[in-house]
PDB file of C-alpha atoms and ligand atoms in Angstrom:
ATOM      1  CA  UNK A   1      -7.071   4.988 -29.799  1.00  0.00           C
ATOM      2  CA  UNK A   2      -5.843   3.359 -26.610  1.00  0.00           C
ATOM      3  CA  UNK A   3      -7.030  -0.149 -25.801  1.00  0.00           C
ATOM      4  CA  UNK A   4      -8.238  -0.843 -22.236  1.00  0.00           C
ATOM      5  CA  UNK A   5      -5.542  -3.529 -21.940  1.00  0.00           C
ATOM      6  CA  UNK A   6      -2.825  -0.912 -22.600  1.00  0.00           C
ATOM      7  CA  UNK A   7      -4.144   1.314 -19.833  1.00  0.00           C
ATOM      8  CA  UNK A   8      -4.555  -1.703 -17.587  1.00  0.00           C
ATOM      9  CA  UNK A   9      -0.878  -2.593 -17.974  1.00  0.00           C
ATOM     10  CA  UNK A  10       0.170   0.997 -17.300  1.00  0.00           C
ATOM     11  CA  UNK A  11      -1.951   1.138 -14.136  1.00  0.00           C
ATOM     12  CA  UNK A  12      -0.689  -2.257 -12.985  1.00  0.00           C
ATOM     13  CA  UNK A  13       2.822  -0.862 -13.202  1.00  0.00           C
ATOM     14  CA  UNK A  14       1.776   2.235 -11.255  1.00  0.00           C
ATOM     15  CA  UNK A  15       0.225   0.007  -8.575  1.00  0.00           C
ATOM     16  CA  UNK A  16       3.396  -2.068  -8.469  1.00  0.00           C
ATOM     17  CA  UNK A  17       5.407   1.110  -7.891  1.00  0.00           C
ATOM     18  CA  UNK A  18       3.002   2.002  -5.053  1.00  0.00           C
ATOM     19  CA  UNK A  19       3.538  -1.379  -3.419  1.00  0.00           C
ATOM     20  CA  UNK A  20       7.304  -0.898  -3.698  1.00  0.00           C
ATOM     21  CA  UNK A  21       6.844   2.354  -1.814  1.00  0.00           C
ATOM     22  CA  UNK A  22       4.603   0.614   0.709  1.00  0.00           C
ATOM     23  CA  UNK A  23       7.462  -1.760   1.546  1.00  0.00           C
ATOM     24  CA  UNK A  24       9.798   1.218   1.955  1.00  0.00           C
ATOM     25  CA  UNK A  25       7.252   3.008   4.135  1.00  0.00           C
ATOM     26  CA  UNK A  26       6.767  -0.113   6.256  1.00  0.00           C
ATOM     27  CA  UNK A  27      10.436  -0.702   6.983  1.00  0.00           C
ATOM     28  CA  UNK A  28      10.970   2.992   7.647  1.00  0.00           C
ATOM     29  CA  UNK A  29       8.020   3.100  10.043  1.00  0.00           C
ATOM     30  CA  UNK A  30       8.735  -0.187  11.828  1.00  0.00           C
ATOM     31  CA  UNK A  31      11.854   1.275  13.428  1.00  0.00           C
ATOM     32  CA  UNK A  32       9.906   4.233  14.832  1.00  0.00           C
ATOM     33  CA  UNK A  33       6.969   2.539  16.497  1.00  0.00           C
ATOM     34  CA  UNK A  34       8.602  -0.162  18.591  1.00  0.00           C
ATOM     35  CA  UNK A  35       6.977   1.256  21.737  1.00  0.00           C
ATOM     36  CA  UNK A  36       3.521   0.678  20.232  1.00  0.00           C
ATOM     37  CA  UNK A  37       3.189  -3.111  20.015  1.00  0.00           C
ATOM     38  CA  UNK A  38      -0.320  -3.200  18.514  1.00  0.00           C
ATOM     39  CA  UNK A  39       0.607  -0.950  15.609  1.00  0.00           C
ATOM     40  CA  UNK A  40       3.889  -2.840  15.186  1.00  0.00           C
ATOM     41  CA  UNK A  41       2.097  -6.181  15.049  1.00  0.00           C
ATOM     42  CA  UNK A  42      -0.524  -4.966  12.578  1.00  0.00           C
ATOM     43  CA  UNK A  43       2.155  -3.446  10.352  1.00  0.00           C
ATOM     44  CA  UNK A  44       4.195  -6.635  10.492  1.00  0.00           C
ATOM     45  CA  UNK A  45       1.141  -8.554   9.288  1.00  0.00           C
ATOM     46  CA  UNK A  46       0.500  -6.013   6.563  1.00  0.00           C
ATOM     47  CA  UNK A  47       4.107  -6.157   5.371  1.00  0.00           C
ATOM     48  CA  UNK A  48       3.550  -9.819   4.511  1.00  0.00           C
ATOM     49  CA  UNK A  49       0.375  -8.854   2.652  1.00  0.00           C
ATOM     50  CA  UNK A  50       2.209  -6.073   0.832  1.00  0.00           C
ATOM     51  CA  UNK A  51       4.895  -8.465  -0.392  1.00  0.00           C
ATOM     52  CA  UNK A  52       2.233 -10.862  -1.688  1.00  0.00           C
ATOM     53  CA  UNK A  53       0.405  -7.975  -3.363  1.00  0.00           C
ATOM     54  CA  UNK A  54       3.599  -7.045  -5.155  1.00  0.00           C
ATOM     55  CA  UNK A  55       3.998 -10.630  -6.368  1.00  0.00           C
ATOM     56  CA  UNK A  56       0.380 -10.751  -7.528  1.00  0.00           C
ATOM     57  CA  UNK A  57       0.877  -7.552  -9.525  1.00  0.00           C
ATOM     58  CA  UNK A  58       4.102  -8.893 -11.034  1.00  0.00           C
ATOM     59  CA  UNK A  59       2.223 -11.972 -12.214  1.00  0.00           C
ATOM     60  CA  UNK A  60      -0.464  -9.787 -13.795  1.00  0.00           C
ATOM     61  CA  UNK A  61       2.173  -7.626 -15.501  1.00  0.00           C
ATOM     62  CA  UNK A  62       4.049 -10.674 -16.760  1.00  0.00           C
ATOM     63  CA  UNK A  63       0.868 -12.136 -18.216  1.00  0.00           C
ATOM     64  CA  UNK A  64       0.425  -8.972 -20.254  1.00  0.00           C
ATOM     65  CA  UNK A  65       4.062  -8.506 -21.193  1.00  0.00           C
ATOM     66  CA  UNK A  66       5.606 -11.928 -21.125  1.00  0.00           C
ATOM     67  CA  UNK A  67       8.548 -10.709 -19.049  1.00  0.00           C
ATOM     68  CA  UNK A  68       9.641  -8.957 -15.885  1.00  0.00           C
ATOM     69  CA  UNK A  69      11.613  -6.225 -17.658  1.00  0.00           C
ATOM     70  CA  UNK A  70       8.505  -4.042 -17.588  1.00  0.00           C
ATOM     71  CA  UNK A  71       8.666  -4.009 -13.812  1.00  0.00           C
ATOM     72  CA  UNK A  72      12.191  -2.661 -13.451  1.00  0.00           C
ATOM     73  CA  UNK A  73      11.533   0.849 -14.678  1.00  0.00           C
ATOM     74  CA  UNK A  74       8.803   1.580 -12.178  1.00  0.00           C
ATOM     75  CA  UNK A  75      10.921   0.882  -9.118  1.00  0.00           C
ATOM     76  CA  UNK A  76      12.684   4.208  -9.581  1.00  0.00           C
ATOM     77  CA  UNK A  77       9.414   6.085  -9.061  1.00  0.00           C
ATOM     78  CA  UNK A  78       9.712   6.257  -5.299  1.00  0.00           C
ATOM     79  CA  UNK A  79       8.202   9.687  -5.061  1.00  0.00           C
ATOM     80  CA  UNK A  80       4.873   9.576  -3.234  1.00  0.00           C
ATOM     81  CA  UNK A  81       6.286   8.668   0.172  1.00  0.00           C
ATOM     82  CA  UNK A  82       9.214  11.081   0.211  1.00  0.00           C
ATOM     83  CA  UNK A  83       7.340  14.262   1.099  1.00  0.00           C
ATOM     84  CA  UNK A  84       5.495  12.495   3.920  1.00  0.00           C
ATOM     85  CA  UNK A  85       8.727  11.267   5.440  1.00  0.00           C
ATOM     86  CA  UNK A  86      10.868  14.350   4.978  1.00  0.00           C
ATOM     87  CA  UNK A  87       8.524  16.521   7.036  1.00  0.00           C
ATOM     88  CA  UNK A  88       9.160  14.478  10.137  1.00  0.00           C
ATOM     89  CA  UNK A  89      10.268  16.011  13.375  1.00  0.00           C
ATOM     90  CA  UNK A  90      11.685  14.096  16.283  1.00  0.00           C
ATOM     91  CA  UNK A  91       9.159  13.011  18.886  1.00  0.00           C
ATOM     92  CA  UNK A  92       5.801  12.515  17.277  1.00  0.00           C
ATOM     93  CA  UNK A  93       6.888   9.867  14.771  1.00  0.00           C
ATOM     94  CA  UNK A  94       4.191   7.400  15.748  1.00  0.00           C
ATOM     95  CA  UNK A  95       1.490   9.936  14.926  1.00  0.00           C
ATOM     96  CA  UNK A  96       3.192  10.777  11.624  1.00  0.00           C
ATOM     97  CA  UNK A  97       3.486   7.068  10.851  1.00  0.00           C
ATOM     98  CA  UNK A  98      -0.241   6.672  11.474  1.00  0.00           C
ATOM     99  CA  UNK A  99      -1.020   9.629   9.219  1.00  0.00           C
ATOM    100  CA  UNK A 100       1.314   8.444   6.448  1.00  0.00           C
ATOM    101  CA  UNK A 101      -0.159   4.936   6.572  1.00  0.00           C
ATOM    102  CA  UNK A 102      -3.711   6.219   6.562  1.00  0.00           C
ATOM    103  CA  UNK A 103      -3.000   8.413   3.543  1.00  0.00           C
ATOM    104  CA  UNK A 104      -1.107   5.686   1.728  1.00  0.00           C
ATOM    105  CA  UNK A 105      -3.770   3.027   2.275  1.00  0.00           C
ATOM    106  CA  UNK A 106      -6.358   5.255   0.642  1.00  0.00           C
ATOM    107  CA  UNK A 107      -4.094   5.828  -2.343  1.00  0.00           C
ATOM    108  CA  UNK A 108      -3.834   2.058  -2.715  1.00  0.00           C
ATOM    109  CA  UNK A 109      -7.580   1.528  -2.240  1.00  0.00           C
ATOM    110  CA  UNK A 110      -8.299   4.009  -5.036  1.00  0.00           C
ATOM    111  CA  UNK A 111      -5.665   2.421  -7.222  1.00  0.00           C
ATOM    112  CA  UNK A 112      -7.123  -1.090  -6.820  1.00  0.00           C
ATOM    113  CA  UNK A 113     -10.661   0.120  -7.455  1.00  0.00           C
ATOM    114  CA  UNK A 114      -9.463   1.660 -10.726  1.00  0.00           C
ATOM    115  CA  UNK A 115      -7.607  -1.541 -11.644  1.00  0.00           C
ATOM    116  CA  UNK A 116     -10.668  -3.680 -10.963  1.00  0.00           C
ATOM    117  CA  UNK A 117     -12.735  -1.536 -13.326  1.00  0.00           C
ATOM    118  CA  UNK A 118      -9.993  -1.536 -15.983  1.00  0.00           C
ATOM    119  CA  UNK A 119      -9.486  -5.306 -15.738  1.00  0.00           C
ATOM    120  CA  UNK A 120     -13.210  -5.805 -16.140  1.00  0.00           C
ATOM    121  CA  UNK A 121     -13.183  -3.568 -19.220  1.00  0.00           C
ATOM    122  CA  UNK A 122     -10.186  -5.442 -20.669  1.00  0.00           C
ATOM    123  CA  UNK A 123     -11.806  -8.819 -19.975  1.00  0.00           C
ATOM    124  CA  UNK A 124      -8.882  -9.842 -17.737  1.00  0.00           C
ATOM    125  CA  UNK A 125     -10.630 -11.854 -15.041  1.00  0.00           C
ATOM    126  CA  UNK A 126      -7.452 -13.086 -13.400  1.00  0.00           C
ATOM    127  CA  UNK A 127      -6.193  -9.533 -12.850  1.00  0.00           C
ATOM    128  CA  UNK A 128      -9.614  -8.521 -11.599  1.00  0.00           C
ATOM    129  CA  UNK A 129      -9.560 -11.316  -9.008  1.00  0.00           C
ATOM    130  CA  UNK A 130      -5.977 -10.509  -7.952  1.00  0.00           C
ATOM    131  CA  UNK A 131      -6.838  -6.836  -7.492  1.00  0.00           C
ATOM    132  CA  UNK A 132      -9.986  -7.646  -5.537  1.00  0.00           C
ATOM    133  CA  UNK A 133      -7.874  -9.673  -3.146  1.00  0.00           C
ATOM    134  CA  UNK A 134      -5.434  -6.770  -2.752  1.00  0.00           C
ATOM    135  CA  UNK A 135      -8.358  -4.369  -2.243  1.00  0.00           C
ATOM    136  CA  UNK A 136      -9.774  -6.516   0.571  1.00  0.00           C
ATOM    137  CA  UNK A 137      -6.425  -6.391   2.391  1.00  0.00           C
ATOM    138  CA  UNK A 138      -6.088  -2.640   1.927  1.00  0.00           C
ATOM    139  CA  UNK A 139      -9.629  -2.019   3.169  1.00  0.00           C
ATOM    140  CA  UNK A 140      -8.937  -4.160   6.236  1.00  0.00           C
ATOM    141  CA  UNK A 141      -5.764  -2.222   6.994  1.00  0.00           C
ATOM    142  CA  UNK A 142      -7.537   1.107   6.436  1.00  0.00           C
ATOM    143  CA  UNK A 143     -10.353  -0.051   8.738  1.00  0.00           C
ATOM    144  CA  UNK A 144      -7.825  -0.974  11.423  1.00  0.00           C
ATOM    145  CA  UNK A 145      -6.267   2.475  11.165  1.00  0.00           C
ATOM    146  CA  UNK A 146      -9.733   4.016  11.194  1.00  0.00           C
ATOM    147  CA  UNK A 147     -10.319   2.391  14.581  1.00  0.00           C
ATOM    148  CA  UNK A 148      -6.843   2.946  15.984  1.00  0.00           C
ATOM    149  CA  UNK A 149      -5.689   6.410  14.932  1.00  0.00           C
ATOM    150  CA  UNK A 150      -7.486   8.150  17.788  1.00  0.00           C
ATOM    151  CA  UNK A 151      -6.408   5.705  20.546  1.00  0.00           C
ATOM    152  CA  UNK A 152      -2.887   5.849  19.134  1.00  0.00           C
ATOM    153  CA  UNK A 153      -2.872   9.640  19.317  1.00  0.00           C
ATOM    154  CA  UNK A 154      -4.247   9.531  22.868  1.00  0.00           C
ATOM    155  CA  UNK A 155      -1.568   7.027  23.886  1.00  0.00           C
ATOM    156  CA  UNK A 156       1.117   9.200  22.346  1.00  0.00           C
ATOM    157  CA  UNK A 157      -0.121  12.369  24.087  1.00  0.00           C
ATOM    158  CA  UNK A 158      -0.394  10.565  27.445  1.00  0.00           C
ATOM    159  CA  UNK A 159       3.134   9.235  27.043  1.00  0.00           C
ATOM    160  CA  UNK A 160       4.461  12.667  26.105  1.00  0.00           C
ATOM    161  CA  UNK A 161       2.702  14.346  29.039  1.00  0.00           C
ATOM    162  CA  UNK A 162       3.988  11.787  31.546  1.00  0.00           C
TER     163      UNK A 162
HETATM  164 MG1   MG B   1      -0.567  -2.632  -0.615  1.00  0.00          MG
END
């Protein structure tokens, strides 16, 4: 038998590891999109959100565990972003950044939806609220990408053809 609260803690740690990777992805990407000010600005804004999301998750984990030691072991799991980044070729980085972000945001959206359901099941209203807040930010970022991936690709192709 596994209690919902045990799964909830496990998934909180997974989500925390994802947010760690999101910070890595952000700082990696920021250096490659300087010529695209709108994407840069939106990513800058989202980096602040990402850092707050990480803090929110840490608070949820600490409430369950009574300590931060549980957080340390997940930081090593920086695996999801690696394959996306290693396939990069010089030139079309901004398009790859857009694709990596779009993919990553949906991973996070799924993760927060799962956490919201698990927190509900475990009767942890504070975690549920924290994850709903994170979900709203991820949906907003995904929506922005939804609207901007095509114009971004067009801008890149125009620049390359010029
Ligand atoms: Mg996030």
